[in-house]
Short mmCIF file of N, CA and C and ligand atoms in Angstrom, two decimals:
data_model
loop_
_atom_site.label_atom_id
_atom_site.label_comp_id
_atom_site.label_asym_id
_atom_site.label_seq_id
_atom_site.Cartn_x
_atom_site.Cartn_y
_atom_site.Cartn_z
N UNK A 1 29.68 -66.11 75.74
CA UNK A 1 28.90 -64.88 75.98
C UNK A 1 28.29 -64.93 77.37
N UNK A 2 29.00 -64.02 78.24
CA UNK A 2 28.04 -63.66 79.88
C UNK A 2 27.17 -62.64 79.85
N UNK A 3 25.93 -62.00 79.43
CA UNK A 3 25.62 -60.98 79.53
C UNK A 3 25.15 -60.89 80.78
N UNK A 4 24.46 -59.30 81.02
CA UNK A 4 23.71 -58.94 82.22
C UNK A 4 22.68 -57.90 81.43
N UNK A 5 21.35 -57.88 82.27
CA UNK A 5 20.54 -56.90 81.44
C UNK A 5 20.80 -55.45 82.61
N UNK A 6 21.07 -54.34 81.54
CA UNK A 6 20.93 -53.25 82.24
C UNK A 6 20.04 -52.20 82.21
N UNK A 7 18.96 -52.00 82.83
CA UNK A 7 17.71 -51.68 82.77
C UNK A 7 18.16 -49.87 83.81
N UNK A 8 18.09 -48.72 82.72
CA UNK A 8 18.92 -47.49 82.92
C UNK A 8 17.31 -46.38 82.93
N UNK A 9 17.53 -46.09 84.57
CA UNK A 9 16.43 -44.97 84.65
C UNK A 9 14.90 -45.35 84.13
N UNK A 10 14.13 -46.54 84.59
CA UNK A 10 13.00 -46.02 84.58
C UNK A 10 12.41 -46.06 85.45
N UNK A 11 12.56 -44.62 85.79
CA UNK A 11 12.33 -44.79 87.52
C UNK A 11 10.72 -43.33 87.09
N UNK A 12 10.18 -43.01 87.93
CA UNK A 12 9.51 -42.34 87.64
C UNK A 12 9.11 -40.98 87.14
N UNK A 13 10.23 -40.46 87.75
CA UNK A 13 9.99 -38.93 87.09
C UNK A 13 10.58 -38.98 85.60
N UNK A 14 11.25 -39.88 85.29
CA UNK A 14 11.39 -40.22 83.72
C UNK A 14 10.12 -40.33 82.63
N UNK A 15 8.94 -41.24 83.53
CA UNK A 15 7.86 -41.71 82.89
C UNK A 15 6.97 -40.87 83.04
N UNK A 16 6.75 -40.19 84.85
CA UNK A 16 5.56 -39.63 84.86
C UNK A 16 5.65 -38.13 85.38
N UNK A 17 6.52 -38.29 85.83
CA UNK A 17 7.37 -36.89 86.39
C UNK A 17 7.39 -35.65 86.05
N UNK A 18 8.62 -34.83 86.80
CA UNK A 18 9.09 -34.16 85.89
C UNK A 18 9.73 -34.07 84.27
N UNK A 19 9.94 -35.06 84.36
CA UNK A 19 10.64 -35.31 83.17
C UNK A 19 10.37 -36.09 81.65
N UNK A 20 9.07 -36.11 82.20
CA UNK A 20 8.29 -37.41 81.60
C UNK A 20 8.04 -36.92 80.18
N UNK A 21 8.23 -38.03 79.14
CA UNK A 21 7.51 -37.98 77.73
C UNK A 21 7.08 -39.29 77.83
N UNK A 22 5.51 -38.76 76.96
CA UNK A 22 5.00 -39.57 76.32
C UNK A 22 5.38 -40.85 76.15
N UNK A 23 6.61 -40.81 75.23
CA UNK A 23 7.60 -42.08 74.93
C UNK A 23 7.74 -42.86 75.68
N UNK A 24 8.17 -42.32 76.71
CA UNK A 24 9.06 -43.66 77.77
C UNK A 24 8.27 -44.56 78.11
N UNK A 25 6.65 -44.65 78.64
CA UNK A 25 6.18 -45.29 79.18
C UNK A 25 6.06 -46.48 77.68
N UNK A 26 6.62 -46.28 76.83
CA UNK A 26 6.61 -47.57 75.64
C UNK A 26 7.88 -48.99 76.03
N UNK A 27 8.29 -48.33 76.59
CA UNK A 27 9.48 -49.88 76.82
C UNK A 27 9.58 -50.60 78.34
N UNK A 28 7.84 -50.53 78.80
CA UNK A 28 8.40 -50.83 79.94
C UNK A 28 7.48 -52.23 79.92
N UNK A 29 6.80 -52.37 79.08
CA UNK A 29 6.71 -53.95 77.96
C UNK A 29 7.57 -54.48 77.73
N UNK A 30 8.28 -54.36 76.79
CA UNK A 30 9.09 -54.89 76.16
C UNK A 30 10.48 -55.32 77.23
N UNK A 31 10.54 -54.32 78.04
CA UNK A 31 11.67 -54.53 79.38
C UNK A 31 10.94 -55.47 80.52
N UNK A 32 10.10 -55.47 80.80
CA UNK A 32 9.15 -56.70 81.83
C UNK A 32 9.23 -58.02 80.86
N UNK A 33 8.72 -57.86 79.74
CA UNK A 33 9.13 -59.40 78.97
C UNK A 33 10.92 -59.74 78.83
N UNK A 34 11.79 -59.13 78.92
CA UNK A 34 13.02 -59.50 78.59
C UNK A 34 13.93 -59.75 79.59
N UNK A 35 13.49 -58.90 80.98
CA UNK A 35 13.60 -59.54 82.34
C UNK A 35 12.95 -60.45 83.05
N UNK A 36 11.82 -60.83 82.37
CA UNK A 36 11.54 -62.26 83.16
C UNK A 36 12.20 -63.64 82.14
N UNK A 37 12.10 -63.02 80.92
CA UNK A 37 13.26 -64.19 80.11
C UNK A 37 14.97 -64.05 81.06
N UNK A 38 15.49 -62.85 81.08
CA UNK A 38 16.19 -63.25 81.66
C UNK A 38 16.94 -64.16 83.18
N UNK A 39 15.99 -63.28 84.02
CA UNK A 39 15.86 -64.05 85.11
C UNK A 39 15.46 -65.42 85.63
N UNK A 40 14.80 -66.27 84.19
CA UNK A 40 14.33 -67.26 84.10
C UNK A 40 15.55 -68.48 83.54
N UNK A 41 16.45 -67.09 82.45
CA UNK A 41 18.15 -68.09 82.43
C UNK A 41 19.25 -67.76 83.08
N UNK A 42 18.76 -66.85 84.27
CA UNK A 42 19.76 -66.92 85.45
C UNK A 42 20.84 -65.90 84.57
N UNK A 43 20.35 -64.55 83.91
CA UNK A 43 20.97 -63.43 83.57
C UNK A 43 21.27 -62.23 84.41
N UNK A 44 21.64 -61.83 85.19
CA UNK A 44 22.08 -60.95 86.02
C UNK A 44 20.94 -59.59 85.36
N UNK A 45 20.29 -59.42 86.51
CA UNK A 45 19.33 -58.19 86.05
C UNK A 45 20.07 -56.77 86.85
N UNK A 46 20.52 -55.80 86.17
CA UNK A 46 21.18 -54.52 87.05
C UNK A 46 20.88 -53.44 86.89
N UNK A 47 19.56 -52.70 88.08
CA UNK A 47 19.46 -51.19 87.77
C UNK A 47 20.11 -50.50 88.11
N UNK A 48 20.08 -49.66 87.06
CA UNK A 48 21.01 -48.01 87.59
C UNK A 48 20.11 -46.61 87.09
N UNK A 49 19.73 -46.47 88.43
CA UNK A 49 19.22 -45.16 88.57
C UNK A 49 19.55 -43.85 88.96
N UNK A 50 19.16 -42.97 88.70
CA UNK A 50 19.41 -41.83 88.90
C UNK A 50 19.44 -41.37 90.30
N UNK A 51 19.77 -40.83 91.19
CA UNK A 51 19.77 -40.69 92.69
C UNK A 51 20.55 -39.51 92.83
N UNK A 52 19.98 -37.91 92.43
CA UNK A 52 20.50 -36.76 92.78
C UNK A 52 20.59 -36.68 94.14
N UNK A 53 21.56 -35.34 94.19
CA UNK A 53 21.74 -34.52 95.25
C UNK A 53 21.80 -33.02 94.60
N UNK A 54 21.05 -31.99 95.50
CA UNK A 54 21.07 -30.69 95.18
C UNK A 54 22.33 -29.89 94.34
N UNK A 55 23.18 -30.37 95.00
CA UNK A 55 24.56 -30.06 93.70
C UNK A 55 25.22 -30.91 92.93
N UNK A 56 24.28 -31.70 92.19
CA UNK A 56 24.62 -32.70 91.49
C UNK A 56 24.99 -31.49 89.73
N UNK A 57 26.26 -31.54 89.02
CA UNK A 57 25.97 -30.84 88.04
C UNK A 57 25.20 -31.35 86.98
N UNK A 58 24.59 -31.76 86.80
CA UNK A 58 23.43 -32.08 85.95
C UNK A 58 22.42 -30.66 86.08
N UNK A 59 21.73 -30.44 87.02
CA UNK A 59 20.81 -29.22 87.62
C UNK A 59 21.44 -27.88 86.89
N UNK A 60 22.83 -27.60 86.02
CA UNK A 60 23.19 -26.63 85.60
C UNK A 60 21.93 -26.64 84.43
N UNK A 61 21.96 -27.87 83.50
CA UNK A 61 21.22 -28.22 82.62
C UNK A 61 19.53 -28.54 82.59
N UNK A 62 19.70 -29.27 83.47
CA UNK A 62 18.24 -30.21 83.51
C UNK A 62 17.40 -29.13 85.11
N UNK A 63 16.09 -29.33 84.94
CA UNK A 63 15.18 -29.14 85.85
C UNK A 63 15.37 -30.66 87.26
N UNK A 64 15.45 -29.84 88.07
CA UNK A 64 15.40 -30.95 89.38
C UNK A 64 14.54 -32.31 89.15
N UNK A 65 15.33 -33.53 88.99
CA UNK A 65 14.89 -34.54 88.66
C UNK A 65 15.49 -35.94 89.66
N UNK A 66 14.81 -36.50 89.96
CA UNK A 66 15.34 -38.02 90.32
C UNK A 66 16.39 -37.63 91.90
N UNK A 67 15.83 -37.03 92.99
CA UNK A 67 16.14 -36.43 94.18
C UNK A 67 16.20 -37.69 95.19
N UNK A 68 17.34 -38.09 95.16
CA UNK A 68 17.79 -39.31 96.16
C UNK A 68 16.77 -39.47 97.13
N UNK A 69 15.88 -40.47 97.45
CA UNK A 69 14.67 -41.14 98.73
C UNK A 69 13.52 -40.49 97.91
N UNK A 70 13.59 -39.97 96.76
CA UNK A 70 12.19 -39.47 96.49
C UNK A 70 11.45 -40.37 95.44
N UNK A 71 9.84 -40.27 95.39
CA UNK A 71 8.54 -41.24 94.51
C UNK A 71 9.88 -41.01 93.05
N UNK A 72 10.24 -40.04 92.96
CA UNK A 72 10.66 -39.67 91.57
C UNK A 72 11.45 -40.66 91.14
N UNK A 73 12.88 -41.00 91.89
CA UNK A 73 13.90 -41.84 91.76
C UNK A 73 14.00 -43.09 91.77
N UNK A 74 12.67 -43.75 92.37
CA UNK A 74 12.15 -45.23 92.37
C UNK A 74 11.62 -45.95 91.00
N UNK A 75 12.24 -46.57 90.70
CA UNK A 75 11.48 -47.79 89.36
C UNK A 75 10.49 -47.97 89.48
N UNK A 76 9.95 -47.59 88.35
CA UNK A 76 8.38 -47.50 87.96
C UNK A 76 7.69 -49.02 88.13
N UNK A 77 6.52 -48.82 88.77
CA UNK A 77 6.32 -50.06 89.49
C UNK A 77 6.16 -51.35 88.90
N UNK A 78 6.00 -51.03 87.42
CA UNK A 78 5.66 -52.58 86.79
C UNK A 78 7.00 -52.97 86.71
N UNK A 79 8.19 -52.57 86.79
CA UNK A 79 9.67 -53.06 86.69
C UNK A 79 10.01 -53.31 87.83
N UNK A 80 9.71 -53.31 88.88
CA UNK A 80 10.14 -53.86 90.61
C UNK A 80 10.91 -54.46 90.88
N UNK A 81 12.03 -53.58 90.65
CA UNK A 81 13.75 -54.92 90.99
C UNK A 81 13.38 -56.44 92.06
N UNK A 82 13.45 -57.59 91.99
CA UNK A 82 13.13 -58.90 92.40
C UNK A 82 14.31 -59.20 92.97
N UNK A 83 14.02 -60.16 94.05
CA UNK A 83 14.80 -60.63 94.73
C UNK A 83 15.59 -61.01 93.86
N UNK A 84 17.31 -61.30 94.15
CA UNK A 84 18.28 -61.42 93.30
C UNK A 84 18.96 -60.41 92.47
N UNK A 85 17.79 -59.17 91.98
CA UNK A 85 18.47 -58.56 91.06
C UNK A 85 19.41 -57.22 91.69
N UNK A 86 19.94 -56.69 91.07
CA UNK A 86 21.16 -55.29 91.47
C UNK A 86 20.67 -54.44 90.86
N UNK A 87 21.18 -53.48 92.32
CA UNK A 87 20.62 -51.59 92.33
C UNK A 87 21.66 -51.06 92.19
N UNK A 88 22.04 -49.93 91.40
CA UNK A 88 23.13 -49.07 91.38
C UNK A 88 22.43 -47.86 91.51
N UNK A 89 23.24 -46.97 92.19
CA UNK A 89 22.63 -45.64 92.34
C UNK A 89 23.83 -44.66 91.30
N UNK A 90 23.19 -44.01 90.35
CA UNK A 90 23.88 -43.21 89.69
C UNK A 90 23.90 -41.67 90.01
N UNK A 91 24.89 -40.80 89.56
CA UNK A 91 24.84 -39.53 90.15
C UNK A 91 25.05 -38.45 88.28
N UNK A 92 25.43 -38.92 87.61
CA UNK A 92 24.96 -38.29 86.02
C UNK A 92 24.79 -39.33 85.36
N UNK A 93 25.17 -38.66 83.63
CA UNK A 93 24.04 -39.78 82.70
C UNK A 93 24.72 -41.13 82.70
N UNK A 94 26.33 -41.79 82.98
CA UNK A 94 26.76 -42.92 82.75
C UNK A 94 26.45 -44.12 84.15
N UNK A 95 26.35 -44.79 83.63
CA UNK A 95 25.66 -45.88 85.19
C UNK A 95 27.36 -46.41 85.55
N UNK A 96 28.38 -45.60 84.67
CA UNK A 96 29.10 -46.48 85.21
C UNK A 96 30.24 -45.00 85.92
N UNK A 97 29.84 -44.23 85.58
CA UNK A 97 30.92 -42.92 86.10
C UNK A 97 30.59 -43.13 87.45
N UNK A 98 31.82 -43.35 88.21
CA UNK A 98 31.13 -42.98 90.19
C UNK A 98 30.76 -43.66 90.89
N UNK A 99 30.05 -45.13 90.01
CA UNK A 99 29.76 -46.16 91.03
C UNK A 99 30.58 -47.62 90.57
N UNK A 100 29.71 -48.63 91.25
CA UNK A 100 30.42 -49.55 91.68
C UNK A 100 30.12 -50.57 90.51
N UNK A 101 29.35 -50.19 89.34
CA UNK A 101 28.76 -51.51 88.36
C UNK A 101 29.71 -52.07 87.50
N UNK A 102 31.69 -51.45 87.29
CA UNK A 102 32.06 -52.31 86.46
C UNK A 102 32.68 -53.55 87.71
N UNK A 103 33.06 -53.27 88.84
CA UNK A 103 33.18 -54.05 89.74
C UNK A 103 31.97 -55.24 89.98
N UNK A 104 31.19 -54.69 89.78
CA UNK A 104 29.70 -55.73 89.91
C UNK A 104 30.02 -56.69 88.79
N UNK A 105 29.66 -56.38 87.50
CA UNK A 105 29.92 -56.94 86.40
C UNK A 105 31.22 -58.00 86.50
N UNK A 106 32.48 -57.51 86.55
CA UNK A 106 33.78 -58.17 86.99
C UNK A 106 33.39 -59.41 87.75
N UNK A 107 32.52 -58.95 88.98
CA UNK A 107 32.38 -60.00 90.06
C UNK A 107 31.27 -61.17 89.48
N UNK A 108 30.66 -60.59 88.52
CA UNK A 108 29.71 -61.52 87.97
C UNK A 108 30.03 -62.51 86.54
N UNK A 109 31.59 -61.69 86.41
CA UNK A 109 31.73 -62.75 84.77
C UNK A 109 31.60 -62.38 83.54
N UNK A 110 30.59 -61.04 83.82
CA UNK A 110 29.59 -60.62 82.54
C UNK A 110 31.11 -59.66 81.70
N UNK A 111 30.64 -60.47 80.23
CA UNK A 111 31.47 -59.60 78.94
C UNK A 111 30.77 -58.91 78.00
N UNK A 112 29.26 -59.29 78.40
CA UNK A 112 28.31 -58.45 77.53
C UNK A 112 27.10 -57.58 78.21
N UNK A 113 26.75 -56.21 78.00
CA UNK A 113 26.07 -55.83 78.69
C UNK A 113 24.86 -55.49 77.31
N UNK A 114 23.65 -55.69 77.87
CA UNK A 114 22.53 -56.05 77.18
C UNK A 114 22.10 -54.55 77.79
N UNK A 115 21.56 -53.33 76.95
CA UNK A 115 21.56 -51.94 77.60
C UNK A 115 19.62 -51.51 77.07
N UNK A 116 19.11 -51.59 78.14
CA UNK A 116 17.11 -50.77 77.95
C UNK A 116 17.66 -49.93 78.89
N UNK A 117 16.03 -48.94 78.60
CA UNK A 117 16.07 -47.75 79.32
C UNK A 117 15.96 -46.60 78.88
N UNK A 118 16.16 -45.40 79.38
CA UNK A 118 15.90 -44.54 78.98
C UNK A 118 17.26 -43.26 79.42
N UNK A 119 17.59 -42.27 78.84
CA UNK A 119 17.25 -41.91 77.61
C UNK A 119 17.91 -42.69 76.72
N UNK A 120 17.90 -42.77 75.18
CA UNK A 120 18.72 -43.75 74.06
C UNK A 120 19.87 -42.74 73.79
N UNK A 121 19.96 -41.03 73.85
CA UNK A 121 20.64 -40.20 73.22
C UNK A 121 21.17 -40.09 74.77
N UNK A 122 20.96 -40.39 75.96
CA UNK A 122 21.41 -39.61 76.87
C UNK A 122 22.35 -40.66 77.74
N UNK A 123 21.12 -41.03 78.12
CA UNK A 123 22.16 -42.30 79.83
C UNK A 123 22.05 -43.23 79.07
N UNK A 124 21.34 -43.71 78.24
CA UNK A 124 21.80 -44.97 77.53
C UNK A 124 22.75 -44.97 76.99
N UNK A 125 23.41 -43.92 75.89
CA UNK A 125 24.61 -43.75 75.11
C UNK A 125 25.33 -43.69 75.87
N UNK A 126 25.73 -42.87 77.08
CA UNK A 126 26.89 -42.95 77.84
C UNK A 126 26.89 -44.04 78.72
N UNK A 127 25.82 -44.86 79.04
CA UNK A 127 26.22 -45.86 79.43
C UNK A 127 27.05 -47.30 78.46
N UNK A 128 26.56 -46.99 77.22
CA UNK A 128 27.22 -47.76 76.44
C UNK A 128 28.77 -47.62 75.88
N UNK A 129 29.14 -46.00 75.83
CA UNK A 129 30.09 -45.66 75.75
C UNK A 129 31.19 -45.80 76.81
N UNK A 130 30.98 -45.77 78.33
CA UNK A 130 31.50 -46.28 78.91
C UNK A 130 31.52 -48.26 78.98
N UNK A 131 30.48 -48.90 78.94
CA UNK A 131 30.62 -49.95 78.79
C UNK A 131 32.00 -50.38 77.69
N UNK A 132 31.82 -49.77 76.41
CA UNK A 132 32.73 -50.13 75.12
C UNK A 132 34.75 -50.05 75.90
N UNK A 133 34.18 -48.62 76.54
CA UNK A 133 35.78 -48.51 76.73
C UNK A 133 35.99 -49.35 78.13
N UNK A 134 35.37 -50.08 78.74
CA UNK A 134 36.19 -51.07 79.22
C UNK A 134 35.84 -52.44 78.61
N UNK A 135 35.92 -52.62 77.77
CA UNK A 135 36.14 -53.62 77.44
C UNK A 135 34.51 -54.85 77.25
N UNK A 136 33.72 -54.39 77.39
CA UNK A 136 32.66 -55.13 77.07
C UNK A 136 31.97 -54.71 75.76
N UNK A 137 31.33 -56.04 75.55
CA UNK A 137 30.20 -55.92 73.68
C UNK A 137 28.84 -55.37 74.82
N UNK A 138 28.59 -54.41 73.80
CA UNK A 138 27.00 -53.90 73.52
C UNK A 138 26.23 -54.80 73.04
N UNK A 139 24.70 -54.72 73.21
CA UNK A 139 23.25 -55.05 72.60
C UNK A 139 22.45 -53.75 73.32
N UNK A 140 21.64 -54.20 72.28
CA UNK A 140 21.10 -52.83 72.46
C UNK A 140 19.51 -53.51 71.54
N UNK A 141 18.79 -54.10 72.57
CA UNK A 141 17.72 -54.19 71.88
C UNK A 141 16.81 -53.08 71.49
N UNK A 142 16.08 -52.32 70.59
CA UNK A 142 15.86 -50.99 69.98
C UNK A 142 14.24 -50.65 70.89
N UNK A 143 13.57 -51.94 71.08
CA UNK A 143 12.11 -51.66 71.73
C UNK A 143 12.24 -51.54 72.74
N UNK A 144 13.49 -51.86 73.59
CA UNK A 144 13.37 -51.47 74.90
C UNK A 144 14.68 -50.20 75.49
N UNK A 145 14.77 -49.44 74.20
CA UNK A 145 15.16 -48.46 74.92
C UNK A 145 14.12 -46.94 74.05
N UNK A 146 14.32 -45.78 74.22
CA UNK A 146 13.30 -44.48 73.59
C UNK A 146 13.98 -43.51 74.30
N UNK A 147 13.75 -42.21 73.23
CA UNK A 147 13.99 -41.27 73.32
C UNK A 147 12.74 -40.16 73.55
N UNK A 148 13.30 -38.98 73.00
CA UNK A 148 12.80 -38.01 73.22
C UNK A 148 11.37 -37.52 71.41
N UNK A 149 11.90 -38.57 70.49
CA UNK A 149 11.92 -38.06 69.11
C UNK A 149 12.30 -39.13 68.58
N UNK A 150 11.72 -39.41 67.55
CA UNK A 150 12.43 -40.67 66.20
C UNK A 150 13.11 -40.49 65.85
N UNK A 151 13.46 -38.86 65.79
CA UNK A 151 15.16 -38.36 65.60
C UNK A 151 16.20 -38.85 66.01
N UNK A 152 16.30 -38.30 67.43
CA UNK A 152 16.88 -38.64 68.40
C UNK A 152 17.19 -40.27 69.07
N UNK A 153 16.28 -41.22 68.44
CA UNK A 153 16.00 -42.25 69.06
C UNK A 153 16.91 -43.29 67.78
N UNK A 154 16.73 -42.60 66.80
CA UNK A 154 17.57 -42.83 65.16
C UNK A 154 19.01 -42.35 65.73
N UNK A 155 19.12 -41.24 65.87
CA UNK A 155 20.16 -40.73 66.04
C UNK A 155 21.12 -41.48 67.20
N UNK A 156 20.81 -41.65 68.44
CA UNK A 156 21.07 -42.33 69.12
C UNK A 156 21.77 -43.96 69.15
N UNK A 157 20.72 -44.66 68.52
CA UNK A 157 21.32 -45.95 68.11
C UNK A 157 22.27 -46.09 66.88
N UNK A 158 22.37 -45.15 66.36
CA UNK A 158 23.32 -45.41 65.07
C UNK A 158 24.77 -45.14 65.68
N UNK A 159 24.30 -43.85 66.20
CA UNK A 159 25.68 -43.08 67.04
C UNK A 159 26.26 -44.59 67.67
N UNK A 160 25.43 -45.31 68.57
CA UNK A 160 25.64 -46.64 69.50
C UNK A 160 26.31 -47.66 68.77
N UNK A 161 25.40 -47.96 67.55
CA UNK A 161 26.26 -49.01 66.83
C UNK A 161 27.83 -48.34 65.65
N UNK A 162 27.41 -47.56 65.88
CA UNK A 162 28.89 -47.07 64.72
C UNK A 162 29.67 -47.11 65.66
N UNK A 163 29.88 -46.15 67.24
CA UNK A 163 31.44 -45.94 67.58
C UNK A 163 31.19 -46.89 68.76
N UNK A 164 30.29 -47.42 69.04
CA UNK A 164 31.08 -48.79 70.04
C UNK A 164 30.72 -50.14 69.57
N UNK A 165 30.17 -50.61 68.53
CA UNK A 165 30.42 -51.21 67.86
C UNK A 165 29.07 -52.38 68.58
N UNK A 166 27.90 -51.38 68.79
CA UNK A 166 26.75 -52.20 69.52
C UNK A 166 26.31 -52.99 68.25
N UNK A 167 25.52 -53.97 68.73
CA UNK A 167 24.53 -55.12 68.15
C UNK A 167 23.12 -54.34 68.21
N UNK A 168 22.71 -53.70 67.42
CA UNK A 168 21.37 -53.39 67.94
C UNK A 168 20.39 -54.30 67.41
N UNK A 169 19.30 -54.67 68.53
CA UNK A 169 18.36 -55.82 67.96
C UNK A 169 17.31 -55.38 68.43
N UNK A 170 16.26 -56.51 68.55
CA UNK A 170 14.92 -56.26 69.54
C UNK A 170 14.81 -57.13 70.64
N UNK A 171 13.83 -56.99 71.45
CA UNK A 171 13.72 -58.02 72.20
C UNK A 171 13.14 -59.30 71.90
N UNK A 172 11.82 -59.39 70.95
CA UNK A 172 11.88 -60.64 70.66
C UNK A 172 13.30 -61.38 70.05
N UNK A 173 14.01 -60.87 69.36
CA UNK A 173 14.87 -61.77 68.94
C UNK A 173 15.95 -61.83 69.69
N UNK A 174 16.50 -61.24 71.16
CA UNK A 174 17.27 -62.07 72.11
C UNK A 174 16.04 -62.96 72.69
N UNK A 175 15.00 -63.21 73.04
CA UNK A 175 14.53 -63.95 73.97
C UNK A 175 14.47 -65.32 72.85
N UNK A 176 14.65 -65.16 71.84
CA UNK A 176 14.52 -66.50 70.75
C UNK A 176 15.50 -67.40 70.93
N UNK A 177 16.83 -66.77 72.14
CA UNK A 177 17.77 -68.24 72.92
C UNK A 177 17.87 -67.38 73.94
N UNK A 178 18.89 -68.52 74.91
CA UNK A 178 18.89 -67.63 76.25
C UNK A 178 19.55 -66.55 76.70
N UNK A 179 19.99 -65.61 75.44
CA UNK A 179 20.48 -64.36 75.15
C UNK A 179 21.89 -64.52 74.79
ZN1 ZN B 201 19.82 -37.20 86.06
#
């Protein structure tokens, strides 16, 4: 098992923003404790954030959010990518549509991607859904990712573990070995 932790959008206008619920600011505990476990067993830490442009199609849907160089698009400060760790800049909800992270991953070994963040129904699912179809196992610890709703946040992880065949856990119980 190689994992990498992938820590998806919590950048600010997620938390405090435009875009912000309540919710989100709950996993950014549980994601500061599971990245310093990781980084402590030499786990590949990899953000992927959101980084619009004015005609990004997302904006058909969503209110202007996460505007490439802006307070909005930056990781919320108690998560402060650390020396060593990887930035991906994303352009819709999959961290892996468009950019460079299954190449990253490849270059790093990793067969398992360990998925926090936000949304659980949105960029998390499609980030996992793309993860599945190339070829990597899901985790999906449950406290460090949230939705919009217990609905949605239910809805979300089941969707995750039924069709890609995620592990959903918590974070205390990956940090109980070195993931
Ligand atoms: Zn977006």
């Amino acid at each position: 098992l190689k994992p990498a932790v992938l820590v998806i959008d919590v950048i600010n206008d997620f938390v405090s923003g435009v875009m912000e619920s309540e919710r989100s600011s709950r996993v950014i505990r549980p994601i500061m404790r599971l990245l310093g476990h990781a980084r402590r067993n030499g786990i590949p830490v990899i953000y992927a954030s959101d980084s619009h442009t004015p005609d990004d199609r997302e904006f058909d849907l969503w209110p202007n959010h996460a505007m490439e160089g802006s307070w909005g698009a930056q990781v919320v400060d108690e998560l402060k990518p650390q020396v060593g760790d990887h930035r991906i800049n994303k352009h819709c909800y999959s961290a892996f549509h468009g950019t460079e992270l299954d190449v990253l991953l490849k270059g790093l070994d990793v067969d398992t991607v360990v998925i926090t963040g936000l949304v659980t129904n949105i960029c998390v699912q499609h980030a996992a859904a793309d993860a599945y179809f190339r070829g990597y196992d899901v985790v999906v610890p449950s406290d460090c990712v949230e939705a919009r709703s217990d609905e949605e946040q239910e809805a979300g992880l089941r969707y995750i573990q039924r069709n890609y065949g995620a592990r959903i856990t918590t974070s205390e119980a990956l940090m109980k070995k070195p993931l």
